mmCIF file of C-alpha atoms and ligand atoms in Angstrom:
data_model
loop_
_atom_site.group_PDB
_atom_site.id
_atom_site.type_symbol
_atom_site.label_atom_id
_atom_site.label_comp_id
_atom_site.label_asym_id
_atom_site.label_seq_id
_atom_site.Cartn_x
_atom_site.Cartn_y
_atom_site.Cartn_z
ATOM 1 C CA UNK A 9 0.239 0.253 -0.040
ATOM 2 C CA UNK A 10 0.927 3.114 -1.212
ATOM 3 C CA UNK A 11 2.653 5.859 1.845
ATOM 4 C CA UNK A 12 -0.480 8.440 2.144
ATOM 5 C CA UNK A 13 1.869 11.596 2.640
ATOM 6 C CA UNK A 14 3.762 10.271 -0.499
ATOM 7 C CA UNK A 15 0.731 9.619 -2.573
ATOM 8 C CA UNK A 16 -0.741 13.637 -1.558
ATOM 9 C CA UNK A 17 2.745 14.966 -2.787
ATOM 10 C CA UNK A 18 2.597 13.278 -6.114
ATOM 11 C CA UNK A 19 -1.060 14.450 -6.002
ATOM 12 C CA UNK A 20 0.269 17.869 -6.082
ATOM 13 C CA UNK A 21 3.424 17.748 -8.698
ATOM 14 C CA UNK A 22 0.975 16.592 -11.030
ATOM 15 C CA UNK A 23 -1.772 18.960 -10.481
ATOM 16 C CA UNK A 24 0.783 21.609 -10.785
ATOM 17 C CA UNK A 25 2.124 20.706 -13.784
ATOM 18 C CA UNK A 26 -1.216 20.031 -15.543
ATOM 19 C CA UNK A 27 -1.601 23.251 -17.953
ATOM 20 C CA UNK A 28 -5.299 22.837 -18.654
ATOM 21 C CA UNK A 29 -8.664 22.703 -16.275
ATOM 22 C CA UNK A 30 -9.625 19.599 -17.951
ATOM 23 C CA UNK A 31 -6.355 17.517 -16.956
ATOM 24 C CA UNK A 32 -6.212 18.624 -13.646
ATOM 25 C CA UNK A 33 -10.427 17.345 -12.938
ATOM 26 C CA UNK A 34 -9.321 13.949 -14.546
ATOM 27 C CA UNK A 35 -6.324 13.787 -12.105
ATOM 28 C CA UNK A 36 -8.679 14.636 -9.191
ATOM 29 C CA UNK A 37 -11.271 12.026 -10.760
ATOM 30 C CA UNK A 38 -8.231 9.601 -10.798
ATOM 31 C CA UNK A 39 -6.797 10.107 -7.358
ATOM 32 C CA UNK A 40 -10.252 9.345 -5.732
ATOM 33 C CA UNK A 41 -11.542 6.630 -7.778
ATOM 34 C CA UNK A 42 -8.379 4.904 -8.473
ATOM 35 C CA UNK A 43 -4.925 5.430 -5.900
ATOM 36 C CA UNK A 44 -7.630 6.360 -2.995
ATOM 37 C CA UNK A 45 -10.064 3.712 -3.131
ATOM 38 C CA UNK A 46 -7.312 1.053 -3.566
ATOM 39 C CA UNK A 47 -5.774 1.892 -0.097
ATOM 40 C CA UNK A 48 -9.708 1.965 1.136
ATOM 41 C CA UNK A 49 -9.912 -1.305 0.052
ATOM 42 C CA UNK A 50 -6.758 -2.166 1.305
ATOM 43 C CA UNK A 51 -7.455 -0.694 5.172
ATOM 44 C CA UNK A 52 -9.288 -3.631 5.865
ATOM 45 C CA UNK A 53 -6.562 -6.268 5.701
ATOM 46 C CA UNK A 54 -4.618 -3.919 8.250
ATOM 47 C CA UNK A 55 -4.908 -4.243 12.130
ATOM 48 C CA UNK A 56 -5.811 -2.418 15.254
ATOM 49 C CA UNK A 57 -3.890 0.993 15.336
ATOM 50 C CA UNK A 58 -2.384 1.011 12.219
ATOM 51 C CA UNK A 59 -5.694 0.627 10.504
ATOM 52 C CA UNK A 60 -6.882 3.752 12.600
ATOM 53 C CA UNK A 61 -3.826 5.856 11.842
ATOM 54 C CA UNK A 62 -3.743 5.118 7.810
ATOM 55 C CA UNK A 63 -7.699 5.179 7.777
ATOM 56 C CA UNK A 64 -7.677 9.231 9.108
ATOM 57 C CA UNK A 65 -5.391 10.387 7.008
ATOM 58 C CA UNK A 66 -6.564 8.327 3.552
ATOM 59 C CA UNK A 67 -9.959 10.448 4.396
ATOM 60 C CA UNK A 68 -8.272 13.680 5.153
ATOM 61 C CA UNK A 69 -6.198 13.245 1.683
ATOM 62 C CA UNK A 70 -9.687 12.560 0.174
ATOM 63 C CA UNK A 71 -11.488 15.348 1.765
ATOM 64 C CA UNK A 72 -8.359 17.842 0.252
ATOM 65 C CA UNK A 73 -8.999 16.692 -2.895
ATOM 66 C CA UNK A 74 -12.512 17.233 -3.076
ATOM 67 C CA UNK A 75 -11.578 20.785 -1.955
ATOM 68 C CA UNK A 76 -9.417 21.102 -4.856
ATOM 69 C CA UNK A 77 -11.983 19.091 -7.371
ATOM 70 C CA UNK A 78 -14.595 22.180 -6.011
ATOM 71 C CA UNK A 79 -12.031 25.050 -6.536
ATOM 72 C CA UNK A 80 -11.820 23.909 -10.404
ATOM 73 C CA UNK A 81 -15.707 23.231 -10.430
ATOM 74 C CA UNK A 82 -15.999 27.091 -9.436
ATOM 75 C CA UNK A 83 -13.260 28.348 -11.802
ATOM 76 C CA UNK A 84 -15.083 26.780 -14.753
ATOM 77 C CA UNK A 85 -18.282 28.677 -13.727
ATOM 78 C CA UNK A 86 -16.845 31.936 -13.375
ATOM 79 C CA UNK A 87 -15.341 31.452 -16.735
ATOM 80 C CA UNK A 88 -18.545 31.014 -18.076
ATOM 81 C CA UNK A 89 -20.563 33.589 -17.017
ATOM 82 C CA UNK A 90 -23.668 34.948 -16.115
ATOM 83 C CA UNK A 91 -26.349 32.642 -16.277
ATOM 84 C CA UNK A 92 -30.149 33.250 -15.717
ATOM 85 C CA UNK A 93 -31.378 31.025 -12.831
ATOM 86 C CA UNK A 94 -34.259 32.229 -14.143
ATOM 87 C CA UNK A 95 -34.944 31.088 -17.006
ATOM 88 C CA UNK A 96 -37.516 28.239 -17.278
ATOM 89 C CA UNK A 97 -35.454 25.139 -17.685
ATOM 90 C CA UNK A 98 -35.703 22.069 -20.456
ATOM 91 C CA UNK A 99 -37.855 19.672 -19.755
ATOM 92 C CA UNK A 100 -36.252 16.071 -20.144
ATOM 93 C CA UNK A 101 -38.564 13.828 -22.091
ATOM 94 C CA UNK A 102 -39.751 10.971 -19.887
ATOM 95 C CA UNK A 103 -40.645 7.697 -21.750
ATOM 96 C CA UNK A 104 -42.974 5.430 -20.194
ATOM 97 C CA UNK A 105 -42.882 1.565 -19.737
ATOM 98 C CA UNK A 106 -44.767 -0.451 -22.911
ATOM 99 C CA UNK A 107 -47.791 -1.945 -21.468
ATOM 100 C CA UNK A 108 -47.032 -5.058 -22.566
ATOM 101 C CA UNK A 109 -43.624 -4.766 -20.696
ATOM 102 C CA UNK A 110 -45.581 -4.123 -17.992
ATOM 103 C CA UNK A 111 -47.776 -6.950 -18.242
ATOM 104 C CA UNK A 112 -45.085 -9.250 -18.791
ATOM 105 C CA UNK A 113 -43.103 -8.072 -15.830
ATOM 106 C CA UNK A 114 -46.306 -8.791 -13.129
ATOM 107 C CA UNK A 115 -46.674 -12.637 -14.923
ATOM 108 C CA UNK A 116 -43.047 -13.347 -14.146
ATOM 109 C CA UNK A 117 -43.332 -11.775 -10.679
ATOM 110 C CA UNK A 118 -47.019 -13.923 -9.832
ATOM 111 C CA UNK A 119 -45.420 -16.811 -11.058
ATOM 112 C CA UNK A 120 -42.407 -16.804 -9.566
ATOM 113 C CA UNK A 121 -44.338 -15.928 -6.215
ATOM 114 C CA UNK A 122 -45.044 -19.664 -6.942
ATOM 115 C CA UNK A 123 -41.810 -20.701 -7.602
ATOM 116 C CA UNK A 124 -41.471 -20.567 -10.740
ATOM 117 C CA UNK A 125 -38.666 -19.928 -13.006
ATOM 118 C CA UNK A 126 -38.186 -17.460 -15.991
ATOM 119 C CA UNK A 127 -36.084 -18.730 -18.544
ATOM 120 C CA UNK A 128 -35.390 -17.620 -22.368
ATOM 121 C CA UNK A 129 -34.949 -19.470 -25.676
ATOM 122 C CA UNK A 130 -33.473 -18.149 -28.918
ATOM 123 C CA UNK A 131 -36.328 -16.229 -31.658
ATOM 124 C CA UNK A 132 -34.655 -17.572 -34.689
ATOM 125 C CA UNK A 133 -35.531 -21.572 -33.929
ATOM 126 C CA UNK A 134 -34.796 -24.860 -35.739
ATOM 127 C CA UNK A 135 -37.628 -26.826 -37.396
ATOM 128 C CA UNK A 136 -36.392 -29.937 -34.535
ATOM 129 C CA UNK A 137 -37.488 -27.995 -31.253
ATOM 130 C CA UNK A 138 -40.116 -25.727 -32.837
ATOM 131 C CA UNK A 139 -42.100 -29.003 -34.391
ATOM 132 C CA UNK A 140 -40.393 -31.995 -34.037
ATOM 133 C CA UNK A 141 -39.486 -32.461 -30.708
ATOM 134 C CA UNK A 142 -42.892 -31.565 -30.057
ATOM 135 C CA UNK A 143 -44.514 -34.323 -32.029
ATOM 136 C CA UNK A 144 -45.938 -32.794 -34.545
ATOM 137 C CA UNK A 145 -45.222 -34.994 -37.194
ATOM 138 C CA UNK A 146 -42.989 -34.312 -40.398
ATOM 139 C CA UNK A 147 -46.149 -33.576 -43.035
ATOM 140 C CA UNK A 148 -48.715 -33.453 -40.823
ATOM 141 C CA UNK A 149 -51.162 -30.951 -41.163
ATOM 142 C CA UNK A 150 -51.241 -29.301 -37.919
ATOM 143 C CA UNK A 151 -48.153 -27.590 -38.773
ATOM 144 C CA UNK A 152 -50.153 -25.664 -40.977
ATOM 145 C CA UNK A 153 -52.267 -24.305 -38.058
ATOM 146 C CA UNK A 154 -49.491 -21.744 -36.674
ATOM 147 C CA UNK A 155 -48.083 -20.338 -40.574
ATOM 148 C CA UNK A 156 -44.884 -20.288 -40.225
ATOM 149 C CA UNK A 157 -42.363 -17.831 -41.049
ATOM 150 C CA UNK A 158 -38.986 -19.884 -42.612
ATOM 151 C CA UNK A 159 -35.815 -18.506 -42.912
ATOM 152 C CA UNK A 160 -33.974 -18.245 -46.734
ATOM 153 C CA UNK A 161 -31.281 -21.075 -46.460
ATOM 154 C CA UNK A 162 -28.990 -22.206 -49.433
ATOM 155 C CA UNK A 163 -29.955 -26.263 -50.509
ATOM 156 C CA UNK A 164 -32.415 -25.925 -47.359
ATOM 157 C CA UNK A 165 -34.550 -29.055 -48.367
ATOM 158 C CA UNK A 166 -31.078 -31.317 -47.890
ATOM 159 C CA UNK A 167 -30.589 -29.787 -44.328
ATOM 160 C CA UNK A 168 -31.180 -32.105 -41.052
ATOM 161 C CA UNK A 169 -34.815 -30.578 -39.303
ATOM 162 C CA UNK A 170 -31.663 -29.220 -36.615
ATOM 163 C CA UNK A 171 -30.303 -26.851 -39.132
ATOM 164 C CA UNK A 172 -33.572 -25.567 -40.880
ATOM 165 C CA UNK A 173 -34.434 -22.038 -39.153
ATOM 166 C CA UNK A 174 -37.406 -20.615 -38.703
ATOM 167 C CA UNK A 175 -38.870 -17.497 -36.272
ATOM 168 C CA UNK A 176 -40.224 -19.314 -33.897
ATOM 169 C CA UNK A 177 -44.226 -19.397 -33.526
ATOM 170 C CA UNK A 178 -44.619 -20.171 -29.890
ATOM 171 C CA UNK A 179 -42.165 -20.456 -26.732
ATOM 172 C CA UNK A 180 -43.145 -24.330 -26.921
ATOM 173 C CA UNK A 181 -39.723 -25.075 -28.359
ATOM 174 C CA UNK A 182 -38.368 -23.924 -24.789
ATOM 175 C CA UNK A 183 -39.765 -26.689 -23.000
ATOM 176 C CA UNK A 184 -37.313 -28.985 -24.575
ATOM 177 C CA UNK A 185 -34.526 -27.104 -24.604
ATOM 178 C CA UNK A 186 -34.417 -26.658 -20.644
ATOM 179 C CA UNK A 187 -35.812 -30.450 -20.115
ATOM 180 C CA UNK A 188 -33.100 -32.003 -22.597
ATOM 181 C CA UNK A 189 -29.606 -29.742 -20.326
ATOM 182 C CA UNK A 190 -31.711 -30.813 -16.294
ATOM 183 C CA UNK A 191 -33.400 -33.426 -14.143
ATOM 184 C CA UNK A 192 -36.881 -33.337 -12.898
ATOM 185 C CA UNK A 193 -39.056 -31.827 -11.008
ATOM 186 C CA UNK A 194 -39.047 -28.539 -13.213
ATOM 187 C CA UNK A 195 -41.413 -25.423 -12.926
ATOM 188 C CA UNK A 196 -40.410 -22.722 -15.328
ATOM 189 C CA UNK A 197 -42.561 -19.745 -17.381
ATOM 190 C CA UNK A 198 -41.052 -18.552 -20.622
ATOM 191 C CA UNK A 199 -41.977 -15.171 -21.531
ATOM 192 C CA UNK A 200 -41.140 -14.129 -25.221
ATOM 193 C CA UNK A 201 -41.946 -12.785 -28.611
ATOM 194 C CA UNK A 202 -43.609 -15.482 -31.315
ATOM 195 C CA UNK A 203 -43.766 -14.913 -35.230
ATOM 196 C CA UNK A 204 -46.600 -15.762 -37.306
ATOM 197 C CA UNK A 205 -47.516 -15.360 -41.016
ATOM 198 C CA UNK A 206 -50.999 -14.412 -40.570
ATOM 199 C CA UNK A 207 -52.675 -11.743 -42.481
ATOM 200 C CA UNK A 208 -53.379 -9.508 -39.549
ATOM 201 C CA UNK A 209 -56.553 -7.581 -38.120
ATOM 202 C CA UNK A 210 -57.879 -6.644 -34.733
ATOM 203 C CA UNK A 211 -56.786 -9.504 -32.812
ATOM 204 C CA UNK A 212 -54.080 -11.309 -34.835
ATOM 205 C CA UNK A 213 -50.760 -9.910 -35.468
ATOM 206 C CA UNK A 214 -47.577 -11.331 -37.083
ATOM 207 C CA UNK A 215 -45.218 -11.047 -34.367
ATOM 208 C CA UNK A 216 -47.265 -11.127 -30.761
ATOM 209 C CA UNK A 217 -45.889 -12.026 -27.027
ATOM 210 C CA UNK A 218 -46.635 -15.479 -25.542
ATOM 211 C CA UNK A 219 -45.893 -16.487 -21.547
ATOM 212 C CA UNK A 220 -45.272 -20.398 -21.754
ATOM 213 C CA UNK A 221 -45.586 -22.383 -18.815
ATOM 214 C CA UNK A 222 -44.260 -26.252 -17.595
ATOM 215 C CA UNK A 223 -44.517 -27.706 -14.626
ATOM 216 C CA UNK A 224 -42.503 -31.423 -14.432
ATOM 217 C CA UNK A 225 -42.331 -34.341 -11.321
ATOM 218 C CA UNK A 226 -43.935 -36.940 -10.192
ATOM 219 C CA UNK A 227 -47.916 -37.293 -9.855
ATOM 220 C CA UNK A 228 -48.639 -34.104 -11.426
ATOM 221 C CA UNK A 229 -52.656 -33.734 -12.386
ATOM 222 C CA UNK A 230 -55.132 -31.000 -13.877
ATOM 223 C CA UNK A 231 -55.375 -30.298 -10.731
ATOM 224 C CA UNK A 232 -52.225 -28.827 -9.838
ATOM 225 C CA UNK A 233 -52.717 -26.880 -12.794
ATOM 226 C CA UNK A 234 -56.151 -25.332 -12.001
ATOM 227 C CA UNK A 235 -55.063 -24.596 -8.527
ATOM 228 C CA UNK A 236 -51.908 -22.358 -10.388
ATOM 229 C CA UNK A 237 -53.774 -20.734 -13.062
ATOM 230 C CA UNK A 238 -56.450 -19.976 -10.312
ATOM 231 C CA UNK A 239 -53.740 -18.452 -8.390
ATOM 232 C CA UNK A 240 -52.566 -16.861 -11.380
ATOM 233 C CA UNK A 241 -55.579 -14.983 -12.697
ATOM 234 C CA UNK A 242 -56.927 -13.707 -9.140
ATOM 235 C CA UNK A 243 -53.608 -12.266 -8.384
ATOM 236 C CA UNK A 244 -53.313 -10.495 -12.677
ATOM 237 C CA UNK A 245 -57.032 -9.315 -12.600
ATOM 238 C CA UNK A 246 -57.116 -8.242 -8.275
ATOM 239 C CA UNK A 247 -60.349 -10.306 -9.040
ATOM 240 C CA UNK A 248 -62.398 -13.336 -8.700
ATOM 241 C CA UNK A 249 -62.026 -14.659 -12.063
ATOM 242 C CA UNK A 250 -64.329 -17.538 -13.179
ATOM 243 C CA UNK A 251 -62.371 -20.162 -16.154
ATOM 244 C CA UNK A 252 -63.303 -23.070 -17.838
ATOM 245 C CA UNK A 253 -61.658 -25.946 -19.255
ATOM 246 C CA UNK A 254 -62.075 -26.690 -22.712
ATOM 247 C CA UNK A 255 -61.166 -30.073 -24.731
ATOM 248 C CA UNK A 256 -58.787 -29.053 -27.357
ATOM 249 C CA UNK A 257 -55.926 -30.384 -29.563
ATOM 250 C CA UNK A 258 -52.250 -29.473 -29.274
ATOM 251 C CA UNK A 259 -49.728 -32.320 -30.596
ATOM 252 C CA UNK A 260 -47.651 -31.646 -27.403
ATOM 253 C CA UNK A 261 -50.078 -32.287 -25.169
ATOM 254 C CA UNK A 262 -52.733 -35.135 -23.368
ATOM 255 C CA UNK A 263 -55.017 -34.245 -23.197
ATOM 256 C CA UNK A 264 -55.514 -30.743 -24.145
ATOM 257 C CA UNK A 265 -57.514 -27.745 -23.767
ATOM 258 C CA UNK A 266 -58.595 -24.032 -24.077
ATOM 259 C CA UNK A 267 -58.579 -21.738 -21.290
ATOM 260 C CA UNK A 268 -61.465 -19.143 -21.106
ATOM 261 C CA UNK A 269 -61.697 -17.132 -18.789
ATOM 262 C CA UNK A 270 -65.304 -14.809 -17.976
ATOM 263 C CA UNK A 271 -65.694 -11.483 -19.718
ATOM 264 C CA UNK A 272 -64.682 -8.494 -17.036
ATOM 265 C CA UNK A 273 -65.696 -6.096 -19.652
ATOM 266 C CA UNK A 274 -69.251 -7.463 -19.715
ATOM 267 C CA UNK A 275 -69.808 -9.553 -16.731
ATOM 268 C CA UNK A 276 -70.322 -12.371 -18.701
ATOM 269 C CA UNK A 277 -73.311 -10.329 -20.305
ATOM 270 C CA UNK A 278 -71.949 -10.601 -23.947
ATOM 271 C CA UNK A 279 -70.095 -8.078 -25.722
ATOM 272 C CA UNK A 280 -68.103 -7.384 -28.881
ATOM 273 C CA UNK A 281 -64.803 -8.261 -26.925
ATOM 274 C CA UNK A 282 -65.875 -11.594 -25.975
ATOM 275 C CA UNK A 283 -68.293 -12.018 -28.957
ATOM 276 C CA UNK A 284 -71.626 -12.623 -27.050
ATOM 277 C CA UNK A 285 -70.613 -15.681 -25.564
ATOM 278 C CA UNK A 286 -69.164 -13.869 -21.783
ATOM 279 C CA UNK A 287 -66.168 -16.008 -22.278
ATOM 280 C CA UNK A 288 -63.113 -15.210 -23.644
ATOM 281 C CA UNK A 289 -60.296 -17.659 -24.861
ATOM 282 C CA UNK A 290 -56.848 -16.942 -23.462
ATOM 283 C CA UNK A 291 -54.273 -20.354 -23.516
ATOM 284 C CA UNK A 292 -53.575 -23.470 -24.583
ATOM 285 C CA UNK A 293 -53.080 -26.009 -22.593
ATOM 286 C CA UNK A 294 -52.342 -29.781 -21.564
ATOM 287 C CA UNK A 295 -50.538 -32.752 -19.604
ATOM 288 C CA UNK A 296 -47.079 -32.891 -21.632
ATOM 289 C CA UNK A 297 -47.086 -35.418 -23.923
ATOM 290 C CA UNK A 298 -44.587 -38.604 -22.966
ATOM 291 C CA UNK A 299 -43.319 -38.134 -27.033
ATOM 292 C CA UNK A 300 -41.906 -34.488 -25.542
ATOM 293 C CA UNK A 301 -40.690 -35.886 -22.295
ATOM 294 C CA UNK A 302 -38.693 -38.727 -24.064
ATOM 295 C CA UNK A 303 -37.569 -36.073 -26.909
ATOM 296 C CA UNK A 304 -36.082 -33.755 -23.781
ATOM 297 C CA UNK A 305 -34.848 -37.598 -22.646
ATOM 298 C CA UNK A 306 -37.072 -37.129 -19.240
ATOM 299 C CA UNK A 307 -37.998 -40.565 -18.393
ATOM 300 C CA UNK A 308 -41.986 -40.407 -19.045
ATOM 301 C CA UNK A 309 -43.100 -43.489 -16.904
ATOM 302 C CA UNK A 310 -41.471 -41.708 -13.962
ATOM 303 C CA UNK A 311 -41.997 -37.716 -14.766
ATOM 304 C CA UNK A 312 -45.245 -35.988 -15.737
ATOM 305 C CA UNK A 313 -46.548 -32.787 -15.822
ATOM 306 C CA UNK A 314 -48.944 -29.839 -17.667
ATOM 307 C CA UNK A 315 -47.828 -26.874 -19.951
ATOM 308 C CA UNK A 316 -49.324 -23.783 -21.254
ATOM 309 C CA UNK A 317 -49.013 -21.062 -23.112
ATOM 310 C CA UNK A 318 -50.646 -17.420 -22.605
ATOM 311 C CA UNK A 319 -50.959 -15.053 -25.709
ATOM 312 C CA UNK A 320 -49.827 -11.542 -23.572
ATOM 313 C CA UNK A 321 -51.244 -9.431 -26.403
ATOM 314 C CA UNK A 322 -54.614 -10.673 -25.712
ATOM 315 C CA UNK A 323 -54.507 -10.539 -21.971
ATOM 316 C CA UNK A 324 -53.097 -6.844 -21.980
ATOM 317 C CA UNK A 325 -56.145 -6.172 -24.494
ATOM 318 C CA UNK A 326 -58.860 -7.210 -21.891
ATOM 319 C CA UNK A 327 -56.687 -5.750 -18.959
ATOM 320 C CA UNK A 328 -57.101 -2.264 -20.653
ATOM 321 C CA UNK A 329 -60.098 -2.281 -22.779
ATOM 322 C CA UNK A 330 -57.920 -2.226 -25.879
ATOM 323 C CA UNK A 331 -60.151 -3.312 -28.807
ATOM 324 C CA UNK A 332 -56.958 -3.150 -31.548
ATOM 325 C CA UNK A 333 -54.034 -5.617 -31.357
ATOM 326 C CA UNK A 334 -52.167 -3.723 -33.866
ATOM 327 C CA UNK A 335 -52.109 -0.328 -31.568
ATOM 328 C CA UNK A 336 -49.332 -1.827 -29.273
ATOM 329 C CA UNK A 337 -46.800 -1.941 -32.655
ATOM 330 C CA UNK A 338 -47.901 0.919 -34.137
ATOM 331 C CA UNK A 339 -45.129 3.130 -32.383
ATOM 332 C CA UNK A 340 -47.515 5.989 -31.820
ATOM 333 C CA UNK A 341 -46.679 7.720 -29.313
ATOM 334 C CA UNK A 342 -50.610 8.882 -28.055
ATOM 335 C CA UNK A 343 -51.409 5.332 -27.480
ATOM 336 C CA UNK A 344 -47.679 4.633 -25.629
ATOM 337 C CA UNK A 345 -47.745 7.737 -23.225
ATOM 338 C CA UNK A 346 -51.188 6.629 -22.016
ATOM 339 C CA UNK A 347 -49.483 3.839 -19.631
HETATM 340 C C1 FA5 B 425 -50.147 -22.234 -29.138
HETATM 341 O O1 FA5 B 425 -49.328 -20.995 -29.533
HETATM 342 C C2 FA5 B 425 -49.224 -23.494 -28.593
HETATM 343 N N1 FA5 B 425 -47.759 -23.454 -27.945
HETATM 344 C C3 FA5 B 425 -49.869 -22.878 -26.837
HETATM 345 C C4 FA5 B 425 -49.456 -24.009 -25.755
HETATM 346 C C5 FA5 B 425 -48.366 -24.132 -25.033
HETATM 347 C C6 FA5 B 425 -50.408 -25.450 -25.371
HETATM 348 C C7 FA5 B 425 -48.255 -25.147 -23.829
HETATM 349 C C8 FA5 B 425 -50.403 -26.243 -24.816
HETATM 350 C C9 FA5 B 425 -49.755 -26.601 -23.819
HETATM 351 P P1 FA5 B 425 -52.064 -20.903 -29.977
HETATM 352 O O2 FA5 B 425 -51.550 -21.266 -31.367
HETATM 353 O O3 FA5 B 425 -53.517 -21.635 -29.340
HETATM 354 O O4 FA5 B 425 -50.898 -22.216 -28.758
HETATM 355 O O5 FA5 B 425 -51.721 -19.910 -29.020
HETATM 356 C C10 FA5 B 425 -51.521 -19.374 -28.183
HETATM 357 C C11 FA5 B 425 -52.361 -18.113 -27.157
HETATM 358 O O6 FA5 B 425 -51.581 -16.929 -28.531
HETATM 359 C C12 FA5 B 425 -53.769 -18.065 -28.058
HETATM 360 O O7 FA5 B 425 -54.848 -18.275 -26.881
HETATM 361 C C13 FA5 B 425 -53.546 -16.127 -27.880
HETATM 362 O O8 FA5 B 425 -53.911 -15.645 -26.981
HETATM 363 C C14 FA5 B 425 -52.453 -15.751 -28.923
HETATM 364 N N2 FA5 B 425 -52.286 -16.338 -30.809
HETATM 365 C C15 FA5 B 425 -52.536 -16.644 -31.517
HETATM 366 N N3 FA5 B 425 -52.098 -16.181 -32.532
HETATM 367 C C16 FA5 B 425 -52.070 -15.223 -32.433
HETATM 368 C C17 FA5 B 425 -51.667 -13.890 -33.127
HETATM 369 N N4 FA5 B 425 -52.008 -13.863 -34.721
HETATM 370 N N5 FA5 B 425 -51.904 -12.640 -32.623
HETATM 371 C C18 FA5 B 425 -51.898 -12.335 -31.408
HETATM 372 N N6 FA5 B 425 -52.183 -13.189 -30.431
HETATM 373 C C19 FA5 B 425 -52.617 -14.704 -31.246
#
């Protein structure tokens, strides 16, 4: 450790040599942020009286350098001349957090409280993770359910599925990516952006956000799933929300369901948002298909679980009573500044 009086001498020498104010400011900064902070770091290793003595000297030197720094600043102000402090200042332009980001953060927080870990995966995926590993059979018409944006590649047809690139159509591929590297039990959520080659309308975009959930362990049942999403809906909407499961089909879950929530806009009486049914479809879900567990090298005889995928944009539309999904992506500040 450097001797403090020697350090002060060096500081004064350097300061005297410096011709420009800018150089002098840099020297003060260097001595406070580098030289003195390394002294303060080493002090903790000293014992008893020595520690007190050096600590005191170092603090005095710090005060001395701060004083020099202040003088430099004052000199600069004088050089700049007179400032009219009564003139109005420039208001800084304040941004707001995008409503979808706000919602995503709230969802992550709710699931974290139930022990779910938030993980991410690539937006540019390959066919194997997006389809094959999720039990979408090759040439099965179900691949058409999610119109895919494929990435142009030379000799694409001759490539193996793991090299054929596409923009992921769902967050479900992250289920497999996560499971294949770890041992159950798992409890994860995957927030992220997904892409589909669709004609846009008031409830469909070509890119939107999903939140995937996956829970795998021993003896997991649909009752566990219902308990988890019940808590999620109540925390999200601060309300007692009715929900129902309807039978559905996804290649990667068996049995599969769609989850509907009661329409909070019309209190189940029927309106344009719920298309007069009193219910709004908000997620796909089901018990993870054994083939998916096997694709990720998880023993399907021992472990099972559930998965679900929420469309976050549609949740945000319900939450803020927004009737057109395209407003989220239009970049119109008059819209965005309301959140
Ligand atoms: C899926 O994407 C499945 N991966 C969900 C899933 C996960 C099922 C895990 C089972 C287990 P689906 O294509 O239905 O499913 O999309 C899920 C949600 O995304 C829909 O409920 C809807 O809210 C939203 N969504 C779908 N297409 C669009 C779109 N074009 N624009 C905006 N939101 C959309």
